[in-house]
Short mmCIF file of C-alpha atoms in Angstrom, two decimals:
data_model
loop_
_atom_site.label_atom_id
_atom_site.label_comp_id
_atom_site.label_asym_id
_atom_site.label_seq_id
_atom_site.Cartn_x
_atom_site.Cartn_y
_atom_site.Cartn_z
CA UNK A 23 -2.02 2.04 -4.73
CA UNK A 24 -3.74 4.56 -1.96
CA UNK A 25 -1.87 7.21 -0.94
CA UNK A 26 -3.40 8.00 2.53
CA UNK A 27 -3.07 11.30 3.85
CA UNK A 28 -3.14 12.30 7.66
CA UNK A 29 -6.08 13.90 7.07
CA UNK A 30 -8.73 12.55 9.84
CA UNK A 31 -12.23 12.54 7.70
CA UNK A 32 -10.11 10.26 4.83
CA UNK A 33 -9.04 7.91 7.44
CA UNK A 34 -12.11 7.58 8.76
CA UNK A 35 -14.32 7.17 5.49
CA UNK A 36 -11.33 4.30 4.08
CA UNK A 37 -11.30 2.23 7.77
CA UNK A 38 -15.25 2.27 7.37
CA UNK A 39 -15.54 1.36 3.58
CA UNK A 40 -12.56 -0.78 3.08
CA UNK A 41 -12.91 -2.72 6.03
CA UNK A 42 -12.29 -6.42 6.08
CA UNK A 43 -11.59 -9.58 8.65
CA UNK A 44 -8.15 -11.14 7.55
CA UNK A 45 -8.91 -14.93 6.11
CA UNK A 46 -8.32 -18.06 8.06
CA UNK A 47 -5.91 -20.31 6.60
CA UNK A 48 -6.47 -24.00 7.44
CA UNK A 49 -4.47 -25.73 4.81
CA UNK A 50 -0.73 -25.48 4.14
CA UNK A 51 -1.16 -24.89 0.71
CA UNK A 52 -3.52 -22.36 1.28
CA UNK A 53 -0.93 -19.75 3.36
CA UNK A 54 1.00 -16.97 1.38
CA UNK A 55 4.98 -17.33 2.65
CA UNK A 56 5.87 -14.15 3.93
CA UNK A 57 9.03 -13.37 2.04
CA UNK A 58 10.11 -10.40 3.66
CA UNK A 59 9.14 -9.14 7.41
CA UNK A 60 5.83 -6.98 7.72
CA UNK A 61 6.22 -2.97 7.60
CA UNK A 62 6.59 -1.45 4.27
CA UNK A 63 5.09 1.57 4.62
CA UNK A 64 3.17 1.06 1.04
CA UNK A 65 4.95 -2.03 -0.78
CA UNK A 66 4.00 -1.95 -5.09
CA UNK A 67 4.44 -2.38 -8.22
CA UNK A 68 6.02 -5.76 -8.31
CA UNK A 69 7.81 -6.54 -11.73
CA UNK A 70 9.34 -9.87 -13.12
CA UNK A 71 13.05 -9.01 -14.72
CA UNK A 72 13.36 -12.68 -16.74
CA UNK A 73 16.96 -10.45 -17.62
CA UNK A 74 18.01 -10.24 -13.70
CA UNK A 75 16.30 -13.65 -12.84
CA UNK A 76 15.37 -11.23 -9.91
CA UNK A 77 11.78 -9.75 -8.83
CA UNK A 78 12.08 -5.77 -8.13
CA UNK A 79 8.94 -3.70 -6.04
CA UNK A 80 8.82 -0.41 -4.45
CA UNK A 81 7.80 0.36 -1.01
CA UNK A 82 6.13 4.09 -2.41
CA UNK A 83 5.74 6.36 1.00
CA UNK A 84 8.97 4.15 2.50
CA UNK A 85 10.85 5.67 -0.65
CA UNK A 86 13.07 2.18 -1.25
CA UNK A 87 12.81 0.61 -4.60
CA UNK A 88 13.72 -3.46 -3.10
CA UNK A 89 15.16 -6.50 -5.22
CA UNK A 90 14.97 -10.12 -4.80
CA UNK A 91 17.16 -12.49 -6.36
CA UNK A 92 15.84 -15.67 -7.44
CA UNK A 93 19.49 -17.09 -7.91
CA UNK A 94 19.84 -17.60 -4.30
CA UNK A 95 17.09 -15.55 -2.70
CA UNK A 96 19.04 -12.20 -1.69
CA UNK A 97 17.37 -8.89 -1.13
CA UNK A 98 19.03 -5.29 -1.59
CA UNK A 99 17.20 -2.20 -1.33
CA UNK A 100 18.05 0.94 -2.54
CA UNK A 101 16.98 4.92 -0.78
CA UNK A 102 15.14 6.97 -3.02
CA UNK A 103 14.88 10.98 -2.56
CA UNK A 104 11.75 11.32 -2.64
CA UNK A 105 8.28 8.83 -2.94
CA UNK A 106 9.15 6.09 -5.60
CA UNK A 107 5.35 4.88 -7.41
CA UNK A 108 7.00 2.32 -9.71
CA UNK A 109 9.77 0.95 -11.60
CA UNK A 110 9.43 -1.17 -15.02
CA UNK A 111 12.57 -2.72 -16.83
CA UNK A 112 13.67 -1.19 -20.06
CA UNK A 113 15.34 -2.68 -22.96
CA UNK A 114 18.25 -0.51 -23.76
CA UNK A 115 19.44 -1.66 -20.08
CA UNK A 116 18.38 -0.88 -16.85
CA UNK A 117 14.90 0.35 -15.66
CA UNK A 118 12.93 3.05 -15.64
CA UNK A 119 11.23 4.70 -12.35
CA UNK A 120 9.03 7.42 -11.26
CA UNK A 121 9.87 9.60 -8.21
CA UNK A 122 7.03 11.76 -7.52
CA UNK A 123 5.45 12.96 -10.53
CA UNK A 124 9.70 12.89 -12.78
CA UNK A 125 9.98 9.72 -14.60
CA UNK A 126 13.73 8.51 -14.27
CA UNK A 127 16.36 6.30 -15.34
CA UNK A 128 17.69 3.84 -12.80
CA UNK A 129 20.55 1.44 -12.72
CA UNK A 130 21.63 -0.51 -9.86
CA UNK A 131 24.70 -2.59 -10.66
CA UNK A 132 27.63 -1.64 -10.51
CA UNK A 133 26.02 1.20 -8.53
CA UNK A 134 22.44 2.58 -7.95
CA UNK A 135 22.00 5.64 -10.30
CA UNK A 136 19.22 8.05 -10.69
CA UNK A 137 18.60 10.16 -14.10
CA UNK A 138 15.94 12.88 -14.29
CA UNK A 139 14.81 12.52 -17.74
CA UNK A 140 10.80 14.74 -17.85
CA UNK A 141 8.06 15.16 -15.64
CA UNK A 142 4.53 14.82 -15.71
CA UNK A 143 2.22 17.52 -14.34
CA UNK A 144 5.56 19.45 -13.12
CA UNK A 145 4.27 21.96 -11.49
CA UNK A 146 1.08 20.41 -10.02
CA UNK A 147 1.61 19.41 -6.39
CA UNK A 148 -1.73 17.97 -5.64
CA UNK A 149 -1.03 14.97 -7.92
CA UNK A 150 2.41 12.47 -7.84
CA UNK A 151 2.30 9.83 -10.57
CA UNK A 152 0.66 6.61 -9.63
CA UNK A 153 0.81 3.16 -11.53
CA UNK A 154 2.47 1.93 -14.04
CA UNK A 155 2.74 -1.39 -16.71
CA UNK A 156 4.75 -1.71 -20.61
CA UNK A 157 1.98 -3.03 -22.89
CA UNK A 158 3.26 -5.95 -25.49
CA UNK A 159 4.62 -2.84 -27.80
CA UNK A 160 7.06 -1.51 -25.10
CA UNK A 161 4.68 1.79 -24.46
CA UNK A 162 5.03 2.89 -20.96
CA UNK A 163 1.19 3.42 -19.35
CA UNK A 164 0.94 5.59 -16.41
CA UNK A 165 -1.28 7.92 -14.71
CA UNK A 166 -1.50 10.41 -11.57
CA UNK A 167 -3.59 10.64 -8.09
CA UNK A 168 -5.12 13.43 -6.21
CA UNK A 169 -3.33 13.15 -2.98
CA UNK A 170 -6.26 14.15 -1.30
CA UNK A 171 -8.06 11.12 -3.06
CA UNK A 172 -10.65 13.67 -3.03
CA UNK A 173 -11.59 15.51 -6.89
CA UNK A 174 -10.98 14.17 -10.11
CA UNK A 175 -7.98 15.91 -11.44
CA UNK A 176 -5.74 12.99 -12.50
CA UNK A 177 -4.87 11.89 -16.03
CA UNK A 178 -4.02 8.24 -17.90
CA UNK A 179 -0.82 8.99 -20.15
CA UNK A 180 1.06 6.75 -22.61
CA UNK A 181 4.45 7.23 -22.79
CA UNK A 182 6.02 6.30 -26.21
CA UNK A 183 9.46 4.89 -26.96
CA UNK A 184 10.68 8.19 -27.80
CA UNK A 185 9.61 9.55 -24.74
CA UNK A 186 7.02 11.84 -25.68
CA UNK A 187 3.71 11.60 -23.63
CA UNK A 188 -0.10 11.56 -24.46
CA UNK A 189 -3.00 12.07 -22.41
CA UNK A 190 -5.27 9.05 -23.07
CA UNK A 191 -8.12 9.63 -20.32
CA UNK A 192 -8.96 12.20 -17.49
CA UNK A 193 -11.57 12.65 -14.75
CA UNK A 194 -9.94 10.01 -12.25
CA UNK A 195 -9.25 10.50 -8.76
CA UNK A 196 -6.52 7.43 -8.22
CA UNK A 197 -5.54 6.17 -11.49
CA UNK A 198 -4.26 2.57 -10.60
CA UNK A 199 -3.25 -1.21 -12.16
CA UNK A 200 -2.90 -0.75 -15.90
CA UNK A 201 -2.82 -4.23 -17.11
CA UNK A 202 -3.18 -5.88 -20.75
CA UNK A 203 -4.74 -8.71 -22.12
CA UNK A 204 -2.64 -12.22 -23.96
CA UNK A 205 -3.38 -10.58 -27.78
CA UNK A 206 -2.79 -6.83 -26.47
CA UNK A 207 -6.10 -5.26 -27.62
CA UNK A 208 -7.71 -5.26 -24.21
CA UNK A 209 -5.87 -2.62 -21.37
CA UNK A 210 -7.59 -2.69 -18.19
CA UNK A 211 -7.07 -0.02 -15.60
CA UNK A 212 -8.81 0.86 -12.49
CA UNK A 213 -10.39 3.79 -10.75
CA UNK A 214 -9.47 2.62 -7.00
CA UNK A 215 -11.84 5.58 -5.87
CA UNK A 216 -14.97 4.41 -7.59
CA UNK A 217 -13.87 0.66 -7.04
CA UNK A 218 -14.23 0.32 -10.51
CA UNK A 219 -12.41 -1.76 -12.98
CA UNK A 220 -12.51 -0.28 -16.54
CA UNK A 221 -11.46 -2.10 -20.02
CA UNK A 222 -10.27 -0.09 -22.89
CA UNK A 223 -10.20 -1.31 -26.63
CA UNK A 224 -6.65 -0.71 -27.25
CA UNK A 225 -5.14 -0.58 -30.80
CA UNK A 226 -2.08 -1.33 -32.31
CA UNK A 227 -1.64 2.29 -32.72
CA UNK A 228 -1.82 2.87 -29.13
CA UNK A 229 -5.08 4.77 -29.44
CA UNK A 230 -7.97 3.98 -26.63
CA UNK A 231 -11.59 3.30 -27.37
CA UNK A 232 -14.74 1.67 -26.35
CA UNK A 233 -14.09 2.32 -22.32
CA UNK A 234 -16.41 0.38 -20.44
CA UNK A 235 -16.84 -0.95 -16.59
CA UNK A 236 -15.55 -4.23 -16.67
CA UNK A 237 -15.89 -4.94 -12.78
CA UNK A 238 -17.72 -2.82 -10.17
CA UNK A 239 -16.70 -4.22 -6.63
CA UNK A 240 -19.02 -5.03 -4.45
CA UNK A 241 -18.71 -3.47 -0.80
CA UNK A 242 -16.75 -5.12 1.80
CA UNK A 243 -14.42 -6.79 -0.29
CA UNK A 244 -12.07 -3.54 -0.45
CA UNK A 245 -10.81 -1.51 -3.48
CA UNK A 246 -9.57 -1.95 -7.03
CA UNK A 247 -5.09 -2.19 -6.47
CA UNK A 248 -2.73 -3.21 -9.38
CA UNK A 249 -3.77 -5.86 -11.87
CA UNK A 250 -1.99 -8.65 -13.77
CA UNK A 251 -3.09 -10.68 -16.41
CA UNK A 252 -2.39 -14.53 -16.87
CA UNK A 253 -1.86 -16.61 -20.36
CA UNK A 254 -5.16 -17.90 -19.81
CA UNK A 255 -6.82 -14.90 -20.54
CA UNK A 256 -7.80 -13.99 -16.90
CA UNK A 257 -7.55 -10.39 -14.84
CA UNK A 258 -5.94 -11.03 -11.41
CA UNK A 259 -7.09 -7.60 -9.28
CA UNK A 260 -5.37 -7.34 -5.69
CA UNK A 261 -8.15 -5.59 -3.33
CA UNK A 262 -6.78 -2.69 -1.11
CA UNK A 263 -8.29 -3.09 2.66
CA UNK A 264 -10.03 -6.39 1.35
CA UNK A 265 -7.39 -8.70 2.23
CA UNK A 266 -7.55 -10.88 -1.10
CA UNK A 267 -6.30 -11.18 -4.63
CA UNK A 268 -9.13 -12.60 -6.78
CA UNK A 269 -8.95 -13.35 -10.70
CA UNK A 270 -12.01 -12.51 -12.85
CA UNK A 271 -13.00 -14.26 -16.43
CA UNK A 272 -12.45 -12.15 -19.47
CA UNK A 273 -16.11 -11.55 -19.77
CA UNK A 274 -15.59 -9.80 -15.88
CA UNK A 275 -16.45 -12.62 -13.76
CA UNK A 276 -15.49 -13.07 -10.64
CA UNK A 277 -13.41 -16.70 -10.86
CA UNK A 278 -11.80 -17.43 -7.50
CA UNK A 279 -10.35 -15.47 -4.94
CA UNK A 280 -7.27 -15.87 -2.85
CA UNK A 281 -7.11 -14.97 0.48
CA UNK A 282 -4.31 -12.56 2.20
CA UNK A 283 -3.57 -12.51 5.70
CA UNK A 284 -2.86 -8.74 5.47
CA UNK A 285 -5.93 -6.49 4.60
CA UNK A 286 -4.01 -3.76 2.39
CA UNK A 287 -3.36 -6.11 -0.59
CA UNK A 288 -1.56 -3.33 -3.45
CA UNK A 289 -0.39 -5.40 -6.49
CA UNK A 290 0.80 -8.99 -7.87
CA UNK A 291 2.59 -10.41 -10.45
CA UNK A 292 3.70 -13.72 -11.94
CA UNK A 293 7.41 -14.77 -12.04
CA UNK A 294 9.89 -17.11 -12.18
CA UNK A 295 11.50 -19.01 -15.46
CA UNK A 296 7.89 -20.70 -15.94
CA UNK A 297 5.70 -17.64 -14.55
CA UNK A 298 3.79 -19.92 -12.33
CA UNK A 299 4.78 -18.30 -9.21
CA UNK A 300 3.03 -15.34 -7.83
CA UNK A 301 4.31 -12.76 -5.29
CA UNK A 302 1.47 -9.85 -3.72
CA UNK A 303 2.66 -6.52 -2.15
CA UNK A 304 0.62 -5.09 0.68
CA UNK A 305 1.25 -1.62 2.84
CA UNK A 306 1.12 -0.63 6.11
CA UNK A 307 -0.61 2.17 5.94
CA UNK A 308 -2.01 4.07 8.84
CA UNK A 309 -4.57 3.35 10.27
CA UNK A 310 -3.45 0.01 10.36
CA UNK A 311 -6.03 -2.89 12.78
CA UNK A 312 -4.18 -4.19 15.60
CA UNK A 313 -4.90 -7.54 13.65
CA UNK A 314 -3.40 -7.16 11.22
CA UNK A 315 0.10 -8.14 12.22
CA UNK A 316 1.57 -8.62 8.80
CA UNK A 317 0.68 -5.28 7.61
CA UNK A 318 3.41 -4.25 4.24
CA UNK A 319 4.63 -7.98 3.77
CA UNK A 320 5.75 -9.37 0.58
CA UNK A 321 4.10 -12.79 0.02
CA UNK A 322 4.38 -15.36 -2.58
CA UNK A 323 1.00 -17.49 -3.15
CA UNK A 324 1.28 -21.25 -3.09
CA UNK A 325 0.94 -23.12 -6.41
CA UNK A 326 -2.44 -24.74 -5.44
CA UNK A 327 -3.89 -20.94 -4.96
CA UNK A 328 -3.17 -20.41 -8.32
CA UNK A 329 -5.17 -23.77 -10.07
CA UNK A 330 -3.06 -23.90 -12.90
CA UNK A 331 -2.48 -20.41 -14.23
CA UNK A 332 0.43 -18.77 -15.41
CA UNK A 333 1.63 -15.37 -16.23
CA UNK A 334 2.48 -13.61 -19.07
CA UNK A 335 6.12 -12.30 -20.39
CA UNK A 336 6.39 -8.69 -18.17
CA UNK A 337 6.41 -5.97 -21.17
CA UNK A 338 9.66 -4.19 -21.47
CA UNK A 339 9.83 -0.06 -22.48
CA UNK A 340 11.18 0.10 -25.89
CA UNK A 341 12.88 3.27 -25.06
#
């Protein structure tokens, strides 16, 4: 998840080095539905609540945290003070969300409710909190961005179930897609400026060893967004300015990919009772190509995109 600044020599390096033709579609089955209409500023984060049979995203610069209900396909959004980088679901009720670089709690029903709990980095405004994904133990992994997606000052935490945080990794620049694998001793997590995937031997501890690239995209095919896993053991990696989702092998193979028809692809998950549906955020950041009309649309990819895979149960914070 980019944050793009206004300034002109960043614009200019990411329309150069992310750029991308949007797919053509022949085949039905081939076109993401657009579920909502184009223009989130920078949709995220998407998260499957099996608890709300409803599927909850952010837009982060729009500062709206959005909900759709699988019951009978309603949306509500909800205003945010400030920018929102993600929301996970947490098992003593309700969810948890970051505004800016304060982790909150959040409930929406009967009302929408915002509770300051701590902050990360308070006092550092060149980084906001960036990413974020429950592993299978309910740990909360999260990490910040230089806004100027310039030097490496930001930090992967862990946030325990008692709410006390631990730096697990520094030296990034945009932190981004913490994802695990099916047995939880694999936690992928990306470098977006490097367009580097990296996997992490995780253990049951929490403790991180062993980091190692796991994927270096290529150019031309955009950067490293958020990541899901599947049950079959396969990292799904949504490519910022490349237009695509695309699902690597656990040995870091590039499998398939699945075409876009907006070029700032941001993050994916499965959902649904089965998890064999699959919904991609995408921004519309400036600068955005006049082609690409569709620009911060939530889509869901058709069932023959996905050749058989399904997701995995979306990890809850224990907290």
């Amino acid at each position: 998840m980019r944050h793009i600044t206004r300034r002109s020599a960043l614009l200019t390096g990411l329309a150069a080095s992310a750029a991308a033709s949007l797919p053509t579609l022949a085949r039905a089955d081939e076109t993401p539905r657009a579920v909502t209409p184009p223009g989130m500023i920078l949709g995220e984060g998407p998260i499957w609540s099996a608890r709300d049979n409803a599927l909850y995203w952010v837009d982060i610069r729009g500062k709206k945290i959005h909900r759709l209900n699988f019951k009978d396909n309603s949306q509500q959004s909800w205003d945010t003070p400030d920018i929102v980088p993600w929301i996970v679901e947490r098992k003593s009720g309700g969810f948890l969300c970051a505004i800016l670089r304060t982790v909150c709690a959040v409930s929406f029903d009967p009302e929408f409710k915002l509770t300051p709990l701590f902050s990360i980095e308070k006092d550092n405004a060149a980084v906001r909190l960036n990413d974020a994904k429950v592993d299978p133990m309910g740990r909360l992994w999260t990490g910040t961005m230089d806004l100027a997606f310039k030097d490496r000052i930001a930090n992967l935490y862990r946030i325990d179930p008692d709410l006390s945080v631990h730096t697990m990794d520094t030296g990034y620049t945009c932190t981004n897609g913490p994802a695990f694998s099916a047995d939880g001793k694999t936690l992928y997590h990306n470098e977006t400026h490097d367009g580097i995937v990296y996997a992490f031997d995780l253990a049951a501890d929490g403790s991180l060893s062993n980091k190692r690239v796991f994927v270096k995209l290529p150019d031309g095919v955009g950067f490293p967004d958020g990541c899901t896993t599947d049950a079959q053991g396969g990292l799904w990696v949504s490519h910022y300015g490349g237009a695509r989702v695309s699902r690597y092998t656990p040995d870091g193979k590039l499998d398939f990919d699945v075409m876009v028809p907006a070029k700032q692809s941001t993050s994916l998950t499965f959902a649904g009772a089965n998890l064999d549906r699959m919904f991609v955020t995408t921004a519309a950041q400036p600068p955005v190509d006049a082609d690409d009309k569709q620009a911060g649309t939530l889509f869901e990819i058709p069932s023959a995109s996905l050749r058989g895979h399904t997701g995995l149960p979306m990890g809850v914070f224990a907290g």
